[in-house]
Short mmCIF file of N, CA and C in Angstrom, two decimals:
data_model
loop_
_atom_site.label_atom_id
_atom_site.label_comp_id
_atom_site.label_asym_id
_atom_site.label_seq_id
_atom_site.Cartn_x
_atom_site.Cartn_y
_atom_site.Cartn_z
N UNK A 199 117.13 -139.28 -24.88
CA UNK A 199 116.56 -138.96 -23.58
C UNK A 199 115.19 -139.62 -23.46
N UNK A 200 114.62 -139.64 -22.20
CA UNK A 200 113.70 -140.78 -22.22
C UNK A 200 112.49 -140.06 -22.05
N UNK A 201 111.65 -140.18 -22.05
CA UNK A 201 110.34 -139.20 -21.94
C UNK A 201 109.97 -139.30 -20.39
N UNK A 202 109.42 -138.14 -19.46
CA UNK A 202 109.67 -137.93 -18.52
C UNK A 202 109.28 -138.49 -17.27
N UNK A 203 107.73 -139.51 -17.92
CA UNK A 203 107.25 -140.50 -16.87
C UNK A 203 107.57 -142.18 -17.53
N UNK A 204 109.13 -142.10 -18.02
CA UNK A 204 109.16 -144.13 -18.62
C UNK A 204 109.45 -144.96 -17.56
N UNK A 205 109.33 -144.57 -16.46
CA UNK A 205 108.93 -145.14 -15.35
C UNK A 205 107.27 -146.35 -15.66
N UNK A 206 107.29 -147.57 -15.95
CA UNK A 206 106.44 -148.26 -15.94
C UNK A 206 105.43 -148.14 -14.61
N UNK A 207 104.30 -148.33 -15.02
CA UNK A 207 103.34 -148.41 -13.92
C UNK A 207 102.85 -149.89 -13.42
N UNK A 208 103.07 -149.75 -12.21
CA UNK A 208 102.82 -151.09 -11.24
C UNK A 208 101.73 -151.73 -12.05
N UNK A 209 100.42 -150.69 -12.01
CA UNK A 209 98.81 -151.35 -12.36
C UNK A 209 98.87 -151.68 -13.48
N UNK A 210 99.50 -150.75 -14.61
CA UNK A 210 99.41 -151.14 -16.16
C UNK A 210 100.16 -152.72 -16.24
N UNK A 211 101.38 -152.99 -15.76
CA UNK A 211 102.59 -153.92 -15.38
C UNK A 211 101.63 -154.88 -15.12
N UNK A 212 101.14 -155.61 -14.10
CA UNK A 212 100.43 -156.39 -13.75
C UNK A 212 98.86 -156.43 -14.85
N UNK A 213 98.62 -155.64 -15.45
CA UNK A 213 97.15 -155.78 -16.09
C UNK A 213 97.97 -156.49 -17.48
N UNK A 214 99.29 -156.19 -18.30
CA UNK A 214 99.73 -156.56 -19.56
C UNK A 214 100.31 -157.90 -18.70
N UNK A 215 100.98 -158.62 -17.79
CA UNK A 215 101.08 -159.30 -17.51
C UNK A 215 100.22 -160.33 -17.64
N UNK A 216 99.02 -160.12 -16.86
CA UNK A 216 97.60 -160.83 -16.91
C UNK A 216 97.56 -161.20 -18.36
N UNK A 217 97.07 -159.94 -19.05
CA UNK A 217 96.51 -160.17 -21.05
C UNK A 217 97.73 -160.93 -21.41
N UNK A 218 98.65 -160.95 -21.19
CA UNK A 218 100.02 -161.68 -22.13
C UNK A 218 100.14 -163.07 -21.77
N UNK A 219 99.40 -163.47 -20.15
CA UNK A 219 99.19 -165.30 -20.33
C UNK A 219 97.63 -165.74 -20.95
N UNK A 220 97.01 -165.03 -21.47
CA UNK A 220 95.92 -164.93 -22.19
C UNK A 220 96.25 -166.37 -23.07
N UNK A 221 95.53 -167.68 -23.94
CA UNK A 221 95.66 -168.69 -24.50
C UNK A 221 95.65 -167.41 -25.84
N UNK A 222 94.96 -166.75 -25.71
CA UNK A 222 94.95 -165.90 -27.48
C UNK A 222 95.96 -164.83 -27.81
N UNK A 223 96.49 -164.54 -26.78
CA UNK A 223 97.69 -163.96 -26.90
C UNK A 223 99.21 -164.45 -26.44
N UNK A 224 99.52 -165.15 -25.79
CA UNK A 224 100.68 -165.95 -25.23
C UNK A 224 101.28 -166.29 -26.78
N UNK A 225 102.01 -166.54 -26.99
CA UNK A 225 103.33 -167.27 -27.96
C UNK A 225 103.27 -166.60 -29.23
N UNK A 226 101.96 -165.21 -29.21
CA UNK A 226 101.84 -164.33 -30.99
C UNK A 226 102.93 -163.19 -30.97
N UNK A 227 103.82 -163.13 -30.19
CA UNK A 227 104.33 -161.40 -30.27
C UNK A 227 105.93 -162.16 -29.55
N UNK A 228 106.85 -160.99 -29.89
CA UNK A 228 108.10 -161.53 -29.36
C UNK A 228 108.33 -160.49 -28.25
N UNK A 229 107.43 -159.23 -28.18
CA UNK A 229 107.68 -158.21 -27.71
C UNK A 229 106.44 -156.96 -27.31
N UNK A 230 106.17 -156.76 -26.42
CA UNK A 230 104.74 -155.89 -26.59
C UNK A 230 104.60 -155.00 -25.23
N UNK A 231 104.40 -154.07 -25.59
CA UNK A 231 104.20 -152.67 -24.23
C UNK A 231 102.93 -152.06 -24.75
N UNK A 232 102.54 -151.39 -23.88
CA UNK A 232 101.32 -150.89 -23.44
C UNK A 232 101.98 -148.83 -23.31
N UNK A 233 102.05 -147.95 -24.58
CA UNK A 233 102.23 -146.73 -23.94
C UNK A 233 100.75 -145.39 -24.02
N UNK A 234 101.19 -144.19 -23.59
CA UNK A 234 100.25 -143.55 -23.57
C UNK A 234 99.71 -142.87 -24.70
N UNK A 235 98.50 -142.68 -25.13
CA UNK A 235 98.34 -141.91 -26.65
C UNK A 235 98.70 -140.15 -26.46
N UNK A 236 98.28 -139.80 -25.24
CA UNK A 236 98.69 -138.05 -25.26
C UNK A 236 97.03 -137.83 -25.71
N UNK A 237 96.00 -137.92 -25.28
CA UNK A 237 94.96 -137.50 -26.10
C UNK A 237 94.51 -135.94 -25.11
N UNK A 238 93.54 -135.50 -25.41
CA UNK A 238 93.61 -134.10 -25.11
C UNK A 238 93.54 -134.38 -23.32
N UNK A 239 94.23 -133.05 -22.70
CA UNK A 239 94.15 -133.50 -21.31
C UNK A 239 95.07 -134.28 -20.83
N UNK A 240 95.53 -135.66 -21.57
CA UNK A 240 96.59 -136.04 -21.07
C UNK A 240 98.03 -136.36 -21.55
N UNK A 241 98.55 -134.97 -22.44
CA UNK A 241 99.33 -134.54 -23.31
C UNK A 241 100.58 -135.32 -22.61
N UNK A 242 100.50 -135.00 -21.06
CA UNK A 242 102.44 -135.50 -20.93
C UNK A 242 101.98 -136.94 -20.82
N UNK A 243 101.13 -137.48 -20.88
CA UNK A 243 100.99 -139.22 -21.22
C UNK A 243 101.45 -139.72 -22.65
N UNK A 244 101.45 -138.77 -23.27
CA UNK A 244 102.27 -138.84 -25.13
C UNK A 244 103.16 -139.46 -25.28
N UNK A 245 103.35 -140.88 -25.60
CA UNK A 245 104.25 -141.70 -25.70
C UNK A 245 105.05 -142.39 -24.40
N UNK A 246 104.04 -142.20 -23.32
CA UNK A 246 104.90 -142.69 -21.73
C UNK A 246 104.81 -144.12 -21.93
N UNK A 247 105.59 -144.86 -21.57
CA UNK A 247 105.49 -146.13 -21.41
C UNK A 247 105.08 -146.54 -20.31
N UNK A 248 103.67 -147.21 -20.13
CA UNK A 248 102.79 -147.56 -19.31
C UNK A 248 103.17 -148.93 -18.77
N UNK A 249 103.66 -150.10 -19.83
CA UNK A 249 104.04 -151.27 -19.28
C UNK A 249 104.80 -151.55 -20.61
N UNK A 250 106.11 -152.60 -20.37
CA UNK A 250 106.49 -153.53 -21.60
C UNK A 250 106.15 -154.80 -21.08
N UNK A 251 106.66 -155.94 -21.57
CA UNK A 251 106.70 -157.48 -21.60
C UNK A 251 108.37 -157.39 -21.06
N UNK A 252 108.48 -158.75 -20.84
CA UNK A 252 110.15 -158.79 -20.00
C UNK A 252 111.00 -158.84 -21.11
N UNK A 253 112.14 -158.12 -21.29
CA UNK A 253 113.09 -158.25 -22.55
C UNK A 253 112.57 -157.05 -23.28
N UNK A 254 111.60 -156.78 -23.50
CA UNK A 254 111.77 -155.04 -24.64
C UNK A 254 111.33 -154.52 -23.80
N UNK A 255 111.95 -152.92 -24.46
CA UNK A 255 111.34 -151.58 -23.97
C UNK A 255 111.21 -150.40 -25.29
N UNK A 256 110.46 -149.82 -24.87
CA UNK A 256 109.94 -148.74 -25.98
C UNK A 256 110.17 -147.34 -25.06
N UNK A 257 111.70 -146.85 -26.09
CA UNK A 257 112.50 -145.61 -25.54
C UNK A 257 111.67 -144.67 -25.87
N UNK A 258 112.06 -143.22 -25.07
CA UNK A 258 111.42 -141.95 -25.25
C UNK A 258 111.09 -141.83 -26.22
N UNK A 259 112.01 -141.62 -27.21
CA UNK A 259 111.80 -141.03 -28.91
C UNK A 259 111.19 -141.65 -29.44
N UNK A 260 110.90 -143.38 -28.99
CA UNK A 260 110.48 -144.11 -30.04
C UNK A 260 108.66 -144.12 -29.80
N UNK A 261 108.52 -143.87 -28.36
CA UNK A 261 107.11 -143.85 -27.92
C UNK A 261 106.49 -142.43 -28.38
N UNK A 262 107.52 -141.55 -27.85
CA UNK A 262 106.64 -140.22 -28.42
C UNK A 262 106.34 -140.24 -29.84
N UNK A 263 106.83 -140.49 -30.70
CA UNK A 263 106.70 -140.53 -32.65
C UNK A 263 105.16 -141.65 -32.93
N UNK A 264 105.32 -142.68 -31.83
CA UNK A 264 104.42 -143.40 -32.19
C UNK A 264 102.71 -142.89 -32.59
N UNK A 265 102.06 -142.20 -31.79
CA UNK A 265 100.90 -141.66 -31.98
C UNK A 265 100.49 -141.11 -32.70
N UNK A 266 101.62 -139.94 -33.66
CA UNK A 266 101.61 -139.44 -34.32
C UNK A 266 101.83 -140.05 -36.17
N UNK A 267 101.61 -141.38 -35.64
CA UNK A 267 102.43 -142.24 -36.75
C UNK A 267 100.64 -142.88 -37.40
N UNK A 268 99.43 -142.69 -36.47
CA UNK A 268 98.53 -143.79 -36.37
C UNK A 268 97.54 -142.60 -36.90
N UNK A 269 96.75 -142.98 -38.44
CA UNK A 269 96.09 -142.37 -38.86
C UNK A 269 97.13 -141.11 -39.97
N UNK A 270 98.17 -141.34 -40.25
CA UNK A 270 98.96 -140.64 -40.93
C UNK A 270 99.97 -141.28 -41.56
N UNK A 271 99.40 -141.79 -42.42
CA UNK A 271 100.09 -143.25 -43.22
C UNK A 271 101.55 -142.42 -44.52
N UNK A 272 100.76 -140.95 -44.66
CA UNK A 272 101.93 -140.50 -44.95
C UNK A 272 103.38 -140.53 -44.19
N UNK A 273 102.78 -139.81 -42.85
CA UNK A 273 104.05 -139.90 -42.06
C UNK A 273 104.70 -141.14 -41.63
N UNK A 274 103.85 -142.02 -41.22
CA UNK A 274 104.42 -143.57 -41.43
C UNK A 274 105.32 -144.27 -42.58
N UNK A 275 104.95 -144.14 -43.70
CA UNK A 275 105.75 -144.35 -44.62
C UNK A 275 107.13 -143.81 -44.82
N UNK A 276 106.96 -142.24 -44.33
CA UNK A 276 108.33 -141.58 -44.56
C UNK A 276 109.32 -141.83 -43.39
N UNK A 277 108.55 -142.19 -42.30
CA UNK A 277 109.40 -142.28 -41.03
C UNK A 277 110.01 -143.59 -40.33
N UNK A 278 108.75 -144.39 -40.79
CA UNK A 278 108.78 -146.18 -40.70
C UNK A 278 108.10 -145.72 -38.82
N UNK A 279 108.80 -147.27 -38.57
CA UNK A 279 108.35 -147.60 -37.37
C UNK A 279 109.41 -148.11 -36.68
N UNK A 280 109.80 -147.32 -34.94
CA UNK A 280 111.02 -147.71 -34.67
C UNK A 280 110.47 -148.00 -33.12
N UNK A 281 110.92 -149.40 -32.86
CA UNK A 281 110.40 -150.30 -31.60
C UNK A 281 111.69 -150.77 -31.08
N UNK A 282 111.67 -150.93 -29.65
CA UNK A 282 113.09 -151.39 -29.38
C UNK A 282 114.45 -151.23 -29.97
N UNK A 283 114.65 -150.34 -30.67
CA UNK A 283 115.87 -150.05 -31.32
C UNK A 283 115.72 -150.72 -33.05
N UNK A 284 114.89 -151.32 -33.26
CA UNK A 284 114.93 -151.56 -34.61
C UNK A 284 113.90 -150.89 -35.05
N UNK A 285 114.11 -150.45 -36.53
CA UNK A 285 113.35 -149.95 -37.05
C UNK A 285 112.55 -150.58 -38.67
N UNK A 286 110.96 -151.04 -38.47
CA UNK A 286 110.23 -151.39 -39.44
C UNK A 286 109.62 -150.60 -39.88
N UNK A 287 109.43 -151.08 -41.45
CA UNK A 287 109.12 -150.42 -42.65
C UNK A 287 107.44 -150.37 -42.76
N UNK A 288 106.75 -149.14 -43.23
CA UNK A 288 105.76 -149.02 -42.73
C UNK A 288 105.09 -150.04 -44.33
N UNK A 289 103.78 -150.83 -43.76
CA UNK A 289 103.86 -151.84 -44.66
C UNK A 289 102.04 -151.56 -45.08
N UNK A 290 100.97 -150.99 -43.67
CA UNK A 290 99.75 -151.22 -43.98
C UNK A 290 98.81 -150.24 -42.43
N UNK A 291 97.55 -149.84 -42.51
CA UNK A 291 97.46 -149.41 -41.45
C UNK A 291 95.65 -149.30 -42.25
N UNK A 292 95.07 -148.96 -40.82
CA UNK A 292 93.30 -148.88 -41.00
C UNK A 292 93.66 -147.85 -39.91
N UNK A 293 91.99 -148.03 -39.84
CA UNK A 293 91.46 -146.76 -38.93
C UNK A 293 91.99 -146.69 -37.53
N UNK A 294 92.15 -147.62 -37.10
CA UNK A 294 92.97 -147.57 -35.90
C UNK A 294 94.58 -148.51 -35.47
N UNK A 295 94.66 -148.53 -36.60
CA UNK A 295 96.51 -149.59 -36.33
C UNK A 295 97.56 -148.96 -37.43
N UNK A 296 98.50 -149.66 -37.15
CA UNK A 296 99.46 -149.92 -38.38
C UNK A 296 100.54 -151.21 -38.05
N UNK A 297 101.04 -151.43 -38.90
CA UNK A 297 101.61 -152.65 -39.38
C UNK A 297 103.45 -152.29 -40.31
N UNK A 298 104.08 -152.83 -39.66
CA UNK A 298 105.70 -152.63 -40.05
C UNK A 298 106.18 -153.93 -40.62
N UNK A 299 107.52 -153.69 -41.35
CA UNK A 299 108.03 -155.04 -41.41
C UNK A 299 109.29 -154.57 -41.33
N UNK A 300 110.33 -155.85 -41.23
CA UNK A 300 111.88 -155.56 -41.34
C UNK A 300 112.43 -156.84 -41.52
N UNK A 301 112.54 -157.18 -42.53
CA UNK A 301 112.56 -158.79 -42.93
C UNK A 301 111.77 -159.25 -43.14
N UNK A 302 111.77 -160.35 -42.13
CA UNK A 302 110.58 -161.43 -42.12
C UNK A 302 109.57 -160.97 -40.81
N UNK A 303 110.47 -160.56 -39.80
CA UNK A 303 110.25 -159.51 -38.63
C UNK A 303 109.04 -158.81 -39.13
N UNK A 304 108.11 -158.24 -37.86
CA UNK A 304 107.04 -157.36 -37.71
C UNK A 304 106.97 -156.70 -37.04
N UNK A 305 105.78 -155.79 -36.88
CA UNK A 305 105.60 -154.83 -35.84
C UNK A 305 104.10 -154.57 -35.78
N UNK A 306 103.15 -154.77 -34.68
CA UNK A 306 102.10 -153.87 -34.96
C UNK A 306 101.68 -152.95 -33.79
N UNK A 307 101.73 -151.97 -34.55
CA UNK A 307 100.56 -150.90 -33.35
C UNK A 307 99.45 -150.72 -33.28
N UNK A 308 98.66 -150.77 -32.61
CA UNK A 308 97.41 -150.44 -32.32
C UNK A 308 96.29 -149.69 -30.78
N UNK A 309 96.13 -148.27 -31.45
CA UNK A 309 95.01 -147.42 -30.71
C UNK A 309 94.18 -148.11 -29.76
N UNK A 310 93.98 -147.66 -28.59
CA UNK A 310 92.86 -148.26 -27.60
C UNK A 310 92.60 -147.03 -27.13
N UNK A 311 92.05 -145.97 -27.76
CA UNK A 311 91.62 -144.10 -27.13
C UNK A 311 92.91 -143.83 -26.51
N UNK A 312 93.15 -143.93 -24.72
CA UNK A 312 94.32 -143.71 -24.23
C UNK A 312 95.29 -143.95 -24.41
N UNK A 313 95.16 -145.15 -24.85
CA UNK A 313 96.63 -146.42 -24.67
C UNK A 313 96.88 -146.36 -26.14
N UNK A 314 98.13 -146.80 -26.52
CA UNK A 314 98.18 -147.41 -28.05
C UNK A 314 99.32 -149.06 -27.43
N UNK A 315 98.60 -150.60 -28.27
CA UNK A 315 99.41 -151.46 -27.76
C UNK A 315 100.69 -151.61 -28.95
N UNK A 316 102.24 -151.81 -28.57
CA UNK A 316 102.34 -151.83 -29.80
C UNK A 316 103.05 -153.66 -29.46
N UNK A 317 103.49 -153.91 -30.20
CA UNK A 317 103.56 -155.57 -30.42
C UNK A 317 104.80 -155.94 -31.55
N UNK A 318 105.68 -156.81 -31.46
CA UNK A 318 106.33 -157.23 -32.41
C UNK A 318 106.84 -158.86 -32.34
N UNK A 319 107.01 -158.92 -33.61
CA UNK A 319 106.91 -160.46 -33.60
C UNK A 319 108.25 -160.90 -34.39
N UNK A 320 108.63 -162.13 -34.95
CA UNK A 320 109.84 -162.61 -34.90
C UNK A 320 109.31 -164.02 -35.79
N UNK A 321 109.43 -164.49 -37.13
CA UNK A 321 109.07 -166.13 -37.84
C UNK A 321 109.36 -166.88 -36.15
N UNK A 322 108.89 -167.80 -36.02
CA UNK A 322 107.86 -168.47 -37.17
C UNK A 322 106.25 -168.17 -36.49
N UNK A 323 105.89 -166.77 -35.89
CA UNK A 323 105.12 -166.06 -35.74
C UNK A 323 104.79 -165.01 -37.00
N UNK A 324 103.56 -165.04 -37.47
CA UNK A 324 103.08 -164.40 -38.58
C UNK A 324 102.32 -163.13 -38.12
N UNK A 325 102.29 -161.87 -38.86
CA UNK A 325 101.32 -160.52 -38.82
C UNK A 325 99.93 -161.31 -38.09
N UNK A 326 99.08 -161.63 -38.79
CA UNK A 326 97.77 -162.20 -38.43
C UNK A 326 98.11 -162.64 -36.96
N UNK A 327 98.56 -163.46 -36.48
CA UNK A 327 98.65 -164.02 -35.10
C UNK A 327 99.19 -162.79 -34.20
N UNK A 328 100.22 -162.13 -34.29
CA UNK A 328 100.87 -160.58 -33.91
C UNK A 328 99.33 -159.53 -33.27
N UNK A 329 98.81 -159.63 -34.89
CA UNK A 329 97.74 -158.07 -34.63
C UNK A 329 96.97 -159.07 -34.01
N UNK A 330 96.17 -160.27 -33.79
CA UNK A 330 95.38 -160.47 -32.88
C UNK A 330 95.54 -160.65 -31.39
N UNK A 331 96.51 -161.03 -31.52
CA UNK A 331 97.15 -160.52 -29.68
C UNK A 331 96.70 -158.94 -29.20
N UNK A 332 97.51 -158.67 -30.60
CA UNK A 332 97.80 -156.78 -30.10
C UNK A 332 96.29 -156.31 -29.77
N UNK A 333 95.22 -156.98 -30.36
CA UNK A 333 93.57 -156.39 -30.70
C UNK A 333 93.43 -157.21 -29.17
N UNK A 334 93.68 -158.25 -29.03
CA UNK A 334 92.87 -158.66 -27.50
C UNK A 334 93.47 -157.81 -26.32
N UNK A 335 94.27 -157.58 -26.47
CA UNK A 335 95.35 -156.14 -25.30
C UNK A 335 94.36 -155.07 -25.45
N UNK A 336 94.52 -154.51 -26.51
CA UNK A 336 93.90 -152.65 -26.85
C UNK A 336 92.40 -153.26 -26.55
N UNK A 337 91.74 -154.00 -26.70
CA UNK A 337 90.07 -154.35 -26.66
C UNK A 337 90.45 -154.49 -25.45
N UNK A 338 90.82 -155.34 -24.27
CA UNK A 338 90.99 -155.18 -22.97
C UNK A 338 90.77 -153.68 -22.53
N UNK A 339 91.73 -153.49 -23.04
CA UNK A 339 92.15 -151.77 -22.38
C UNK A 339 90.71 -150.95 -23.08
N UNK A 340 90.23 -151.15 -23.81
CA UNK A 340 89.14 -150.36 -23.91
C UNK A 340 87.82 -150.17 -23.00
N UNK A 341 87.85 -151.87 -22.72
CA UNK A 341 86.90 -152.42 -21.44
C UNK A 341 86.98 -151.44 -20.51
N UNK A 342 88.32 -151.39 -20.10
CA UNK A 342 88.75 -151.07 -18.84
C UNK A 342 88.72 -149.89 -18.52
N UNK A 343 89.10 -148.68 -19.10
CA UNK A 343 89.67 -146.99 -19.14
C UNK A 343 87.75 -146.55 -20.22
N UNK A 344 87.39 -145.71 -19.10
CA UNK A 344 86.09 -144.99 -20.06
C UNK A 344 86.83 -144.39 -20.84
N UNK A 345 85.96 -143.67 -21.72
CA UNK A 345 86.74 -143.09 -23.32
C UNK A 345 86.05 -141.43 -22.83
#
């Protein structure tokens, strides 16, 4: 079942549009949405999907688990990381991200207060090129949304 607002938003839609023809982000990610963190106050925003890229989407179950995944490297490990229907292996994470693999395949998420961006990538795209996309998105979005 899908979480109750995965209805994409026009403004978010057009703002990840914009960041995704970015020269520093264009050709690093195979896949990348923009959902909500749930932070206090805006609990039913908990995993809503705010925007994807054309070709993925990030389902109910998979957005809601996400937040709860960031800063809890235990639970990451035991649960992995599940994006678009595949699911990566939890591989690395800091104070505000984490990092999957599934093959050669990636995944990264990363915190922006409201937003979390998450991102996945595909050879002959590498982690490093992936999380710096994902960091110029969530640093956007930080600009943008007061904290």
């Amino acid at each position: 079942m899908d979480h109750p607002s995965w209805k994409e938003d026009p403004a978010w839609k057009a703002f990840l549009d914009y960041k995704l023809s970015e020269e520093k982000v264009r050709g690093n990610f195979t896949g990348m949405a923009i959902i909500g963190a749930g932070v206090p106050g805006q609990e039913i925003q908990r995993g809503a999907v705010w925007a994807c890229s054309p070709g993925f989407r990030v389902v109910g179950h998979e957005g809601v688990a996400i937040p709860d995944l960031i800063g809890n490297t235990e639970l990451a490990q035991t649960k992995g990381i599940t994006l678009n229907g595949r699911k990566y292996f939890f591989v690395g994470s800091d104070d505000r991200s984490i990092s999957g693999k599934a093959g050669p395949d990636g995944c990264v998420v990363v915190k922006a207060h409201h937003a979390i961006v998450v991102a996945v990538y595909k050879l002959p795209t590498q982690h490093p090129e992936c999380y710096g996309a994902a960091l110029v998105v969530a640093d956007a979005i930080l600009a943008t949304i007061p904290t």
